[in-house]
């Protein structure tokens, strides 16, 4: 059940969110029952009334009965989850029967993941292929932003002046999960690594032997230097860019997480990152994702190393066991979370390319912590089927371009993740090529958008 206070605050926020740069027109958009909207039409003009569906009713909210009914209807060119796919004019007003508010709420809160809480993969994550966005072939489309665009089009039809949408990026986030900053080889693993390189890749590598002997001067995983230098060259006066390196601060290793925060070799690495203008965030350990105590401990440990507060957060393996676990990160005083993406494939998991305040689907409460949807991750492109997509290089490039073009269209923020260990020199590994292409493509568009902005100024 959602209290009336939470409901009003959250619905008002969603209306403003849908309008983005035209949020000053939010007072002309209302969310009412049909009978109440019809009564208001007698006294007001040039208003938009979005008709409430049954979604927020206390009798069904939070139950299986609140899930969308198939087949979904389409309002204009976009599927809606609740309401009817029609509109009506009354006394100079517009009634929209497609419930854009409830549909947006469903995606922005990951509502289906609360209702279907037992549907999880081997890592405890909600599978991308189980998501409604995937099932309607809209995972690579910012559906909520399209709802907002439709709403703005209707306001324009009623005669309101809208701000012209600026193509380009509102911000670029280049993020890097430093899962393994340096490899530590046992004698057995050293022999296996060198043997595999000779037999499979037809080349001799010496760093496993040097590493085993205690020499780390050659570290193939130190690709953050290359990436951060590249990223520093991309931004411009009108487009803010930020590089983030997420550091693991677990005191003890687990089967999925390397513990390196107490190793003296990590300190010069962190200094290198900061010297290259990277922000340092916490990469919560695998089991830390499900423990509020561990989140607090790992954050405190990283802050003690950095000697400053850590504001950015992302879970290892992108683990998100339940939408309400975001309370762990808010209580730890993180301001921004960058976890919300799918391991298996790129996409707009929240249905938007804009940062959104977290809404707790359990009670509809609106929170201050900002969620930045992770849209493109290296491994989801080239990882093996059936878990990931196993795309050829050109297929990966086209998918990335399609998503980036939509972010540009909606003046959203791009958030990508490239791990520091993904540039391994293998014939079939195209990760560096795609990474470089994304940066070059972004730089080209930044230049174009700045030329337009200068014209508008």
XYZ file of C-alpha atoms in Angstrom, residues 144-454:
311
model
C 9.862 6.401 -20.480
C 11.603 9.179 -22.401
C 9.318 8.432 -25.341
C 6.305 8.791 -23.010
C 7.651 12.189 -22.039
C 8.101 13.148 -25.668
C 4.480 12.213 -26.393
C 3.332 14.331 -23.466
C 5.305 17.315 -24.738
C 3.813 16.865 -28.206
C 0.322 17.072 -26.683
C 1.189 20.238 -24.758
C 2.406 21.762 -27.999
C -0.886 20.814 -29.678
C -2.715 22.731 -26.942
C -0.722 25.839 -27.843
C 2.011 25.896 -25.214
C 5.504 27.052 -26.149
C 8.056 24.319 -25.556
C 11.796 24.608 -25.280
C 13.540 23.194 -28.299
C 15.227 19.914 -27.445
C 18.983 20.118 -27.762
C 20.482 17.041 -29.322
C 23.649 15.735 -27.741
C 24.631 14.508 -24.304
C 23.661 15.950 -20.957
C 26.645 14.097 -19.484
C 29.059 11.267 -20.256
C 30.007 8.704 -17.621
C 32.939 6.463 -18.486
C 33.094 3.882 -15.725
C 35.557 1.101 -14.943
C 35.151 -1.751 -12.476
C 38.614 -2.577 -11.159
C 37.827 -6.179 -10.249
C 41.430 -7.353 -10.725
C 44.033 -4.544 -10.759
C 46.897 -7.036 -10.977
C 47.005 -10.796 -11.359
C 48.469 -12.937 -8.612
C 49.751 -16.258 -9.979
C 50.453 -19.468 -8.150
C 53.074 -21.734 -9.741
C 50.322 -23.876 -11.257
C 48.373 -20.941 -12.654
C 51.561 -19.377 -14.006
C 52.359 -22.535 -16.011
C 48.775 -22.779 -17.268
C 48.660 -19.134 -18.398
C 51.941 -19.315 -20.282
C 51.062 -22.672 -21.834
C 47.657 -21.463 -22.983
C 49.179 -18.407 -24.611
C 51.674 -20.498 -26.555
C 49.213 -23.181 -27.653
C 46.148 -21.034 -28.373
C 47.423 -17.556 -29.226
C 50.806 -18.572 -30.679
C 52.688 -16.057 -28.556
C 54.983 -16.096 -25.525
C 54.084 -14.030 -22.472
C 56.452 -13.509 -19.549
C 54.413 -11.457 -17.099
C 52.887 -14.516 -15.328
C 56.432 -15.717 -14.575
C 57.565 -12.227 -13.511
C 54.463 -11.840 -11.376
C 55.052 -15.201 -9.741
C 58.582 -14.038 -8.930
C 57.255 -10.842 -7.339
C 57.887 -8.364 -10.162
C 54.830 -6.321 -11.204
C 56.473 -3.742 -13.458
C 54.673 -5.320 -16.402
C 50.949 -5.371 -15.663
C 48.627 -5.985 -18.635
C 45.669 -4.999 -16.479
C 46.842 -1.393 -16.049
C 44.713 -0.283 -19.007
C 43.082 2.408 -16.848
C 45.964 4.726 -17.767
C 45.139 4.467 -21.453
C 41.391 4.746 -20.888
C 41.509 7.706 -18.521
C 43.865 9.645 -20.789
C 41.543 8.983 -23.734
C 38.477 10.036 -21.771
C 40.069 13.293 -20.657
C 40.285 14.311 -24.313
C 36.594 13.740 -25.117
C 34.715 16.462 -23.206
C 33.998 20.013 -24.193
C 32.711 23.270 -22.798
C 29.020 22.339 -23.043
C 29.308 18.623 -22.271
C 30.457 17.374 -18.902
C 32.326 14.084 -18.782
C 33.309 12.073 -15.755
C 35.490 8.997 -15.410
C 34.856 6.719 -12.439
C 37.003 3.838 -11.245
C 35.132 1.546 -8.875
C 37.490 -0.010 -6.339
C 36.875 -3.212 -4.361
C 37.372 -2.603 -0.633
C 36.553 -6.030 0.764
C 38.912 -7.110 3.533
C 38.592 -10.793 2.586
C 38.218 -12.486 -0.778
C 35.196 -14.585 -1.644
C 34.726 -16.995 -4.597
C 33.701 -14.055 -6.816
C 35.675 -11.114 -5.402
C 39.394 -10.418 -5.191
C 40.472 -8.628 -2.002
C 43.308 -6.176 -2.711
C 42.579 -3.057 -0.657
C 45.255 -3.972 1.933
C 47.892 -4.800 -0.691
C 50.479 -2.041 -0.917
C 50.476 -2.343 -4.731
C 47.015 -0.758 -4.911
C 48.045 2.592 -3.413
C 50.128 3.875 -6.362
C 47.413 2.577 -8.704
C 44.750 4.678 -6.986
C 47.089 7.692 -7.107
C 47.514 7.144 -10.859
C 43.759 7.161 -11.289
C 43.254 10.319 -9.277
C 46.088 12.081 -11.097
C 44.208 11.321 -14.319
C 41.099 13.025 -12.874
C 39.174 9.846 -12.145
C 36.611 9.821 -9.370
C 36.962 6.797 -7.089
C 33.781 4.888 -6.244
C 33.079 1.802 -4.166
C 32.678 -1.524 -5.939
C 30.789 -3.441 -3.281
C 31.820 -7.089 -3.025
C 29.659 -9.941 -4.275
C 28.146 -10.737 -0.883
C 28.231 -7.120 0.221
C 25.337 -6.439 -2.138
C 23.005 -8.313 0.194
C 24.362 -6.975 3.512
C 23.871 -3.436 4.758
C 26.586 -4.004 7.357
C 29.134 -5.057 4.722
C 28.282 -2.048 2.549
C 29.033 0.246 5.471
C 32.252 -1.587 6.342
C 33.609 -1.570 2.797
C 32.730 2.089 2.292
C 34.498 3.002 5.545
C 37.567 1.030 4.502
C 37.818 2.749 1.122
C 37.304 6.169 2.707
C 40.084 5.458 5.186
C 42.422 4.676 2.272
C 41.381 7.713 0.234
C 41.074 9.999 3.269
C 37.846 11.460 1.875
C 34.191 10.622 1.435
C 33.070 8.227 -1.296
C 29.819 9.216 -3.001
C 29.552 6.808 -5.961
C 28.558 3.161 -5.733
C 28.237 0.050 -7.912
C 27.743 -3.598 -6.932
C 30.032 -6.371 -8.143
C 28.370 -8.534 -10.845
C 25.796 -5.720 -11.033
C 23.994 -7.554 -8.242
C 20.553 -6.165 -7.402
C 18.686 -8.751 -5.410
C 15.639 -6.601 -4.638
C 14.747 -3.011 -5.601
C 14.356 -2.037 -1.936
C 18.014 -2.898 -1.214
C 18.795 0.572 -2.509
C 18.109 1.605 1.084
C 21.458 0.030 2.001
C 23.306 2.450 -0.249
C 21.276 5.488 0.696
C 21.797 4.737 4.392
C 25.536 4.500 3.685
C 25.290 8.097 2.361
C 26.055 7.374 -1.262
C 24.623 10.088 -3.478
C 24.686 8.167 -6.776
C 24.363 4.513 -7.759
C 25.602 3.109 -11.091
C 24.533 -0.536 -10.720
C 21.286 -0.641 -12.668
C 22.044 -2.448 -15.888
C 21.803 -6.024 -17.093
C 24.824 -8.327 -17.193
C 23.452 -10.158 -20.207
C 22.810 -7.380 -22.689
C 22.952 -3.601 -23.166
C 19.769 -1.648 -22.629
C 17.794 0.944 -20.713
C 16.854 -1.135 -17.677
C 15.002 1.813 -16.101
C 13.378 2.775 -19.396
C 15.240 6.096 -19.493
C 18.585 7.640 -20.397
C 18.263 10.292 -17.671
C 19.298 10.004 -14.015
C 16.302 9.332 -11.808
C 15.699 9.601 -8.085
C 15.113 6.211 -6.548
C 11.467 5.347 -5.893
C 10.980 2.466 -3.473
C 8.281 0.249 -5.025
C 7.356 -1.208 -1.637
C 5.773 2.012 -0.423
C 6.111 4.446 -3.341
C 8.439 6.720 -1.355
C 10.717 9.107 -3.237
C 14.384 9.222 -2.211
C 17.359 11.489 -2.887
C 19.871 8.898 -4.121
C 20.245 9.193 -7.893
C 20.212 6.129 -10.155
C 22.292 6.218 -13.329
C 21.248 3.408 -15.634
C 24.197 1.445 -17.022
C 23.487 1.166 -20.751
C 26.493 -0.562 -22.320
C 28.929 -2.999 -20.714
C 31.841 -4.620 -22.518
C 31.154 -8.236 -21.565
C 27.474 -8.149 -22.477
C 28.487 -7.538 -26.087
C 31.089 -10.254 -26.537
C 30.238 -12.696 -23.737
C 29.253 -16.198 -24.746
C 25.717 -17.337 -25.467
C 23.265 -18.176 -24.033
C 24.004 -15.906 -21.042
C 25.362 -12.940 -23.019
C 25.054 -11.888 -26.656
C 28.306 -13.110 -28.282
C 28.071 -10.441 -30.991
C 30.488 -10.011 -33.866
C 32.366 -6.704 -33.824
C 30.190 -4.983 -36.419
C 27.014 -6.183 -34.698
C 28.273 -4.761 -31.404
C 29.151 -1.455 -33.058
C 25.683 -1.115 -34.617
C 23.911 -1.913 -31.350
C 26.009 0.688 -29.502
C 25.390 3.274 -32.204
C 21.641 2.731 -32.076
C 21.553 3.275 -28.325
C 23.919 6.259 -28.347
C 21.880 7.915 -31.117
C 18.759 7.653 -28.950
C 20.589 9.149 -25.979
C 21.632 12.020 -28.231
C 18.033 12.424 -29.423
C 16.710 12.753 -25.869
C 19.689 14.763 -24.591
C 20.350 12.081 -22.015
C 23.443 10.831 -20.280
C 25.576 8.004 -21.590
C 26.901 5.531 -19.016
C 29.266 2.805 -20.191
C 31.367 0.241 -18.350
C 34.694 -1.076 -19.591
C 36.650 -3.310 -17.221
C 40.388 -2.776 -17.008
C 41.041 -6.397 -17.994
C 39.150 -6.388 -21.308
C 41.945 -5.340 -23.670
C 43.710 -8.690 -23.749
C 45.562 -9.167 -27.030
C 43.638 -11.970 -28.687
C 42.589 -12.135 -32.304
C 38.871 -12.384 -31.522
C 38.885 -9.684 -28.813
C 37.442 -6.466 -30.260
C 36.862 -4.670 -26.956
C 39.513 -1.998 -27.452
C 38.179 -1.283 -30.950
C 34.625 -0.774 -29.679
C 35.791 1.306 -26.729
C 37.830 3.599 -28.996
C 34.938 3.842 -31.453
C 32.492 4.913 -28.713
C 34.837 7.671 -27.547
C 35.448 8.900 -31.087
C 31.725 8.843 -31.883
C 30.920 10.781 -28.709
C 33.642 13.344 -29.445
C 32.196 13.935 -32.910
C 28.716 14.559 -31.522
C 30.004 16.795 -28.759
C 31.619 18.984 -31.360
C 28.362 19.154 -33.322
C 26.226 19.934 -30.273
C 28.593 22.661 -29.113
C 28.361 24.326 -32.491
C 24.552 24.311 -32.156
C 24.698 25.583 -28.569
C 26.941 28.455 -29.612
